């Protein structure tokens, strides 16, 4: 809270006087940031380097955070109110997952958190979300590209949630208790996201010529970004070997089965597009992004960056 | 102090569904008292549930008002919340307020099966009792609810999702 309560003895008073009680309970979200992992046991599991666990958590968090922001851009823009609400809910679930994962990363290895001015009240999860440059983000590029039409966001959520659901299903067995717990909750949420996107995929494919044309075009547009979701980074190899993380390559077969099911039922051909190349082998997981991420972050981060000492 | 900390905590209501106490919602997991300090454990319904901070503040305020000065609220992430934890009293309260309570959650383990058909739930309209209802959206005004419409009385209503 950045405003101090008006002095009730002030003769001039304030229009807000009546709103202010004797305590802070009128502030629906409290007067302070809350740690989403408050009281959760964040002890490190043995046999894994803190830096690797933290980086892995940042990868999973950034995928969700960046896509959450993109999906939230649909708020008030969806074809009808129900889809508006659905997309906002999906964005909120992903944001919740991102918060827990960023907090987990910071607890595992505080050195991943960007430095802020001394005395800044910004908590680690927010420092990670708002004070990293695009090159510090480790999300897959599917999360960051600009929005298109409604078919585009349906295809994007379908590809994303199919892979993430498969990953989190296995991550429930992680030796890291926090990751296992975040995954167990996430599985329930992502099952709704995948079904939502799958149903709309089918509906648009079997709808009008125009809806089908748009769906096929959107899938074709996003397909080059799909292989990156299933590529395995060295950090993922490392945490998987330690029984803490999951290698995307290990879930690729089951992901393919689900996508083939959706494509077959919808009567849509699998696009023949090659993967979007990285630069010298570097992709989103290494901090190599499309220019869309920089523009997105500029908007997402501008207020927090203008007030590094701010308390919200 | 005449009331135990648990007795105070169990009366705190959910900020988004105030007809339910946190106990009835299954969000209140544990209350322990040690040397005058109270530790309350709560669990989020959904990862992004924005009501968590309010629940925490409400618990702290209510316990302070009851004379417990040292209150800490702990988040328990596991086991993950299930709609099955909503008590019978909670279900009755939901129904009474026009919200359809959840059916049994799917507890199958292993890979989640893809479902491209509308979720089939056997529900009745909480207003008129008719069984002729249709799903409007799997997502509602809060993370935990779906939107329905009764085709008999034509009123829309919310349904707490099975999770």
PDB file of N, CA and C in Angstrom, chain B residues 111-162:
ATOM      1  N   UNK B 111      -2.420 -41.272 -17.015  1.00  0.00           N
ATOM      2  CA  UNK B 111      -2.636 -40.169 -17.947  1.00  0.00           C
ATOM      3  C   UNK B 111      -4.093 -39.722 -17.975  1.00  0.00           C
ATOM      4  N   UNK B 112      -4.300 -38.411 -18.053  1.00  0.00           N
ATOM      5  CA  UNK B 112      -5.654 -37.862 -18.122  1.00  0.00           C
ATOM      6  C   UNK B 112      -6.177 -38.099 -19.530  1.00  0.00           C
ATOM      7  N   UNK B 113      -7.359 -38.688 -19.631  1.00  0.00           N
ATOM      8  CA  UNK B 113      -7.928 -39.017 -20.935  1.00  0.00           C
ATOM      9  C   UNK B 113      -8.498 -37.762 -21.584  1.00  0.00           C
ATOM     10  N   UNK B 114      -8.191 -37.614 -22.867  1.00  0.00           N
ATOM     11  CA  UNK B 114      -8.716 -36.484 -23.630  1.00  0.00           C
ATOM     12  C   UNK B 114     -10.228 -36.619 -23.758  1.00  0.00           C
ATOM     13  N   UNK B 115     -10.937 -35.518 -23.587  1.00  0.00           N
ATOM     14  CA  UNK B 115     -12.391 -35.553 -23.703  1.00  0.00           C
ATOM     15  C   UNK B 115     -12.852 -34.414 -24.609  1.00  0.00           C
ATOM     16  N   UNK B 116     -13.257 -34.773 -25.824  1.00  0.00           N
ATOM     17  CA  UNK B 116     -13.644 -33.742 -26.784  1.00  0.00           C
ATOM     18  C   UNK B 116     -15.145 -33.499 -26.804  1.00  0.00           C
ATOM     19  N   UNK B 117     -15.866 -34.215 -25.961  1.00  0.00           N
ATOM     20  CA  UNK B 117     -17.310 -34.013 -25.890  1.00  0.00           C
ATOM     21  C   UNK B 117     -17.619 -33.175 -24.661  1.00  0.00           C
ATOM     22  N   UNK B 118     -18.749 -32.477 -24.677  1.00  0.00           N
ATOM     23  CA  UNK B 118     -19.091 -31.692 -23.487  1.00  0.00           C
ATOM     24  C   UNK B 118     -19.140 -32.602 -22.255  1.00  0.00           C
ATOM     25  N   UNK B 119     -18.627 -32.105 -21.148  1.00  0.00           N
ATOM     26  CA  UNK B 119     -18.625 -32.888 -19.917  1.00  0.00           C
ATOM     27  C   UNK B 119     -20.057 -33.236 -19.533  1.00  0.00           C
ATOM     28  N   UNK B 120     -20.294 -34.497 -19.299  1.00  0.00           N
ATOM     29  CA  UNK B 120     -21.642 -34.908 -18.911  1.00  0.00           C
ATOM     30  C   UNK B 120     -21.722 -34.983 -17.394  1.00  0.00           C
ATOM     31  N   UNK B 121     -22.599 -34.204 -16.852  1.00  0.00           N
ATOM     32  CA  UNK B 121     -22.810 -34.266 -15.408  1.00  0.00           C
ATOM     33  C   UNK B 121     -24.296 -34.457 -15.188  1.00  0.00           C
ATOM     34  N   UNK B 122     -24.623 -35.240 -14.213  1.00  0.00           N
ATOM     35  CA  UNK B 122     -26.035 -35.405 -13.914  1.00  0.00           C
ATOM     36  C   UNK B 122     -26.408 -34.393 -12.830  1.00  0.00           C
ATOM     37  N   UNK B 123     -26.974 -33.293 -13.266  1.00  0.00           N
ATOM     38  CA  UNK B 123     -27.263 -32.180 -12.350  1.00  0.00           C
ATOM     39  C   UNK B 123     -28.739 -31.846 -12.378  1.00  0.00           C
ATOM     40  N   UNK B 124     -29.139 -31.085 -11.413  1.00  0.00           N
ATOM     41  CA  UNK B 124     -30.463 -30.495 -11.506  1.00  0.00           C
ATOM     42  C   UNK B 124     -30.342 -29.004 -11.214  1.00  0.00           C
ATOM     43  N   UNK B 125     -31.307 -28.256 -11.690  1.00  0.00           N
ATOM     44  CA  UNK B 125     -31.300 -26.809 -11.500  1.00  0.00           C
ATOM     45  C   UNK B 125     -31.502 -26.500 -10.023  1.00  0.00           C
ATOM     46  N   UNK B 126     -30.585 -25.710  -9.417  1.00  0.00           N
ATOM     47  CA  UNK B 126     -30.733 -25.413  -7.989  1.00  0.00           C
ATOM     48  C   UNK B 126     -31.921 -24.494  -7.696  1.00  0.00           C
ATOM     49  N   UNK B 127     -32.519 -23.935  -8.731  1.00  0.00           N
ATOM     50  CA  UNK B 127     -33.671 -23.051  -8.505  1.00  0.00           C
ATOM     51  C   UNK B 127     -34.990 -23.801  -8.599  1.00  0.00           C
ATOM     52  N   UNK B 128     -35.182 -24.534  -9.731  1.00  0.00           N
ATOM     53  CA  UNK B 128     -36.483 -25.177  -9.920  1.00  0.00           C
ATOM     54  C   UNK B 128     -36.413 -26.693  -9.772  1.00  0.00           C
ATOM     55  N   UNK B 129     -35.196 -27.233  -9.680  1.00  0.00           N
ATOM     56  CA  UNK B 129     -35.077 -28.672  -9.459  1.00  0.00           C
ATOM     57  C   UNK B 129     -35.135 -29.511 -10.726  1.00  0.00           C
ATOM     58  N   UNK B 130     -35.365 -28.887 -11.878  1.00  0.00           N
ATOM     59  CA  UNK B 130     -35.472 -29.657 -13.122  1.00  0.00           C
ATOM     60  C   UNK B 130     -34.127 -30.270 -13.496  1.00  0.00           C
ATOM     61  N   UNK B 131     -34.182 -31.427 -14.144  1.00  0.00           N
ATOM     62  CA  UNK B 131     -32.950 -32.099 -14.548  1.00  0.00           C
ATOM     63  C   UNK B 131     -32.522 -31.689 -15.948  1.00  0.00           C
ATOM     64  N   UNK B 132     -33.345 -30.877 -16.621  1.00  0.00           N
ATOM     65  CA  UNK B 132     -33.011 -30.465 -17.988  1.00  0.00           C
ATOM     66  C   UNK B 132     -32.117 -29.226 -17.921  1.00  0.00           C
ATOM     67  N   UNK B 133     -30.824 -29.465 -17.976  1.00  0.00           N
ATOM     68  CA  UNK B 133     -29.888 -28.349 -17.889  1.00  0.00           C
ATOM     69  C   UNK B 133     -28.883 -28.485 -19.019  1.00  0.00           C
ATOM     70  N   UNK B 134     -28.295 -27.352 -19.415  1.00  0.00           N
ATOM     71  CA  UNK B 134     -27.223 -27.446 -20.414  1.00  0.00           C
ATOM     72  C   UNK B 134     -26.029 -26.607 -20.001  1.00  0.00           C
ATOM     73  N   UNK B 135     -24.864 -27.132 -20.374  1.00  0.00           N
ATOM     74  CA  UNK B 135     -23.604 -26.472 -20.047  1.00  0.00           C
ATOM     75  C   UNK B 135     -23.408 -25.262 -20.956  1.00  0.00           C
ATOM     76  N   UNK B 136     -23.158 -24.106 -20.356  1.00  0.00           N
ATOM     77  CA  UNK B 136     -22.854 -22.911 -21.149  1.00  0.00           C
ATOM     78  C   UNK B 136     -21.350 -22.788 -21.335  1.00  0.00           C
ATOM     79  N   UNK B 137     -20.600 -23.012 -20.234  1.00  0.00           N
ATOM     80  CA  UNK B 137     -19.146 -22.898 -20.302  1.00  0.00           C
ATOM     81  C   UNK B 137     -18.536 -23.662 -19.134  1.00  0.00           C
ATOM     82  N   UNK B 138     -17.381 -24.279 -19.396  1.00  0.00           N
ATOM     83  CA  UNK B 138     -16.669 -24.979 -18.320  1.00  0.00           C
ATOM     84  C   UNK B 138     -15.976 -23.997 -17.367  1.00  0.00           C
ATOM     85  N   UNK B 139     -16.025 -22.720 -17.700  1.00  0.00           N
ATOM     86  CA  UNK B 139     -15.334 -21.741 -16.870  1.00  0.00           C
ATOM     87  C   UNK B 139     -16.329 -20.666 -16.445  1.00  0.00           C
ATOM     88  N   UNK B 140     -16.267 -20.273 -15.186  1.00  0.00           N
ATOM     89  CA  UNK B 140     -17.230 -19.310 -14.672  1.00  0.00           C
ATOM     90  C   UNK B 140     -16.566 -18.117 -14.027  1.00  0.00           C
ATOM     91  N   UNK B 141     -17.338 -17.416 -13.204  1.00  0.00           N
ATOM     92  CA  UNK B 141     -16.869 -16.161 -12.616  1.00  0.00           C
ATOM     93  C   UNK B 141     -15.733 -16.368 -11.621  1.00  0.00           C
ATOM     94  N   UNK B 142     -15.601 -17.570 -11.075  1.00  0.00           N
ATOM     95  CA  UNK B 142     -14.430 -17.885 -10.269  1.00  0.00           C
ATOM     96  C   UNK B 142     -13.829 -19.163 -10.832  1.00  0.00           C
ATOM     97  N   UNK B 143     -12.563 -19.400 -10.487  1.00  0.00           N
ATOM     98  CA  UNK B 143     -11.822 -20.520 -11.077  1.00  0.00           C
ATOM     99  C   UNK B 143     -12.524 -21.857 -10.839  1.00  0.00           C
ATOM    100  N   UNK B 144     -13.320 -21.937  -9.787  1.00  0.00           N
ATOM    101  CA  UNK B 144     -13.839 -23.245  -9.394  1.00  0.00           C
ATOM    102  C   UNK B 144     -15.229 -23.548  -9.942  1.00  0.00           C
ATOM    103  N   UNK B 145     -15.769 -22.688 -10.789  1.00  0.00           N
ATOM    104  CA  UNK B 145     -17.156 -22.911 -11.216  1.00  0.00           C
ATOM    105  C   UNK B 145     -17.337 -22.963 -12.735  1.00  0.00           C
ATOM    106  N   UNK B 146     -18.337 -23.745 -13.162  1.00  0.00           N
ATOM    107  CA  UNK B 146     -18.759 -23.798 -14.560  1.00  0.00           C
ATOM    108  C   UNK B 146     -20.113 -23.102 -14.662  1.00  0.00           C
ATOM    109  N   UNK B 147     -20.482 -22.709 -15.885  1.00  0.00           N
ATOM    110  CA  UNK B 147     -21.752 -22.021 -16.094  1.00  0.00           C
ATOM    111  C   UNK B 147     -22.765 -22.963 -16.743  1.00  0.00           C
ATOM    112  N   UNK B 148     -23.965 -22.970 -16.199  1.00  0.00           N
ATOM    113  CA  UNK B 148     -25.049 -23.787 -16.739  1.00  0.00           C
ATOM    114  C   UNK B 148     -26.284 -22.938 -16.975  1.00  0.00           C
ATOM    115  N   UNK B 149     -27.234 -23.541 -17.700  1.00  0.00           N
ATOM    116  CA  UNK B 149     -28.514 -22.891 -17.925  1.00  0.00           C
ATOM    117  C   UNK B 149     -29.575 -23.968 -17.755  1.00  0.00           C
ATOM    118  N   UNK B 150     -30.649 -23.617 -17.089  1.00  0.00           N
ATOM    119  CA  UNK B 150     -31.754 -24.562 -16.922  1.00  0.00           C
ATOM    120  C   UNK B 150     -32.696 -24.363 -18.108  1.00  0.00           C
ATOM    121  N   UNK B 151     -32.984 -25.453 -18.828  1.00  0.00           N
ATOM    122  CA  UNK B 151     -33.849 -25.300 -19.995  1.00  0.00           C
ATOM    123  C   UNK B 151     -35.325 -25.378 -19.611  1.00  0.00           C
ATOM    124  N   UNK B 152     -35.607 -25.652 -18.324  1.00  0.00           N
ATOM    125  CA  UNK B 152     -37.000 -25.654 -17.858  1.00  0.00           C
ATOM    126  C   UNK B 152     -37.406 -24.258 -17.389  1.00  0.00           C
ATOM    127  N   UNK B 153     -36.667 -23.717 -16.415  1.00  0.00           N
ATOM    128  CA  UNK B 153     -37.041 -22.381 -15.910  1.00  0.00           C
ATOM    129  C   UNK B 153     -36.251 -21.275 -16.608  1.00  0.00           C
ATOM    130  N   UNK B 154     -35.293 -21.682 -17.460  1.00  0.00           N
ATOM    131  CA  UNK B 154     -34.503 -20.764 -18.291  1.00  0.00           C
ATOM    132  C   UNK B 154     -33.516 -19.896 -17.501  1.00  0.00           C
ATOM    133  N   UNK B 155     -33.367 -20.170 -16.206  1.00  0.00           N
ATOM    134  CA  UNK B 155     -32.428 -19.372 -15.417  1.00  0.00           C
ATOM    135  C   UNK B 155     -31.009 -19.931 -15.569  1.00  0.00           C
ATOM    136  N   UNK B 156     -30.012 -19.039 -15.642  1.00  0.00           N
ATOM    137  CA  UNK B 156     -28.628 -19.523 -15.594  1.00  0.00           C
ATOM    138  C   UNK B 156     -28.236 -19.850 -14.157  1.00  0.00           C
ATOM    139  N   UNK B 157     -27.312 -20.751 -13.986  1.00  0.00           N
ATOM    140  CA  UNK B 157     -26.786 -21.001 -12.633  1.00  0.00           C
ATOM    141  C   UNK B 157     -25.343 -21.457 -12.724  1.00  0.00           C
ATOM    142  N   UNK B 158     -24.674 -21.444 -11.585  1.00  0.00           N
ATOM    143  CA  UNK B 158     -23.280 -21.851 -11.541  1.00  0.00           C
ATOM    144  C   UNK B 158     -23.178 -23.234 -10.914  1.00  0.00           C
ATOM    145  N   UNK B 159     -22.150 -23.962 -11.346  1.00  0.00           N
ATOM    146  CA  UNK B 159     -21.905 -25.306 -10.819  1.00  0.00           C
ATOM    147  C   UNK B 159     -20.451 -25.382 -10.361  1.00  0.00           C
ATOM    148  N   UNK B 160     -20.237 -25.838  -9.141  1.00  0.00           N
ATOM    149  CA  UNK B 160     -18.862 -26.000  -8.661  1.00  0.00           C
ATOM    150  C   UNK B 160     -18.277 -27.241  -9.328  1.00  0.00           C
ATOM    151  N   UNK B 161     -17.143 -27.019 -10.033  1.00  0.00           N
ATOM    152  CA  UNK B 161     -16.575 -28.092 -10.849  1.00  0.00           C
ATOM    153  C   UNK B 161     -15.950 -29.198 -10.014  1.00  0.00           C
ATOM    154  N   UNK B 162     -16.019 -30.390 -10.565  1.00  0.00           N
ATOM    155  CA  UNK B 162     -15.356 -31.523  -9.950  1.00  0.00           C
ATOM    156  C   UNK B 162     -13.864 -31.403 -10.254  1.00  0.00           C
TER     157      UNK B 162
END
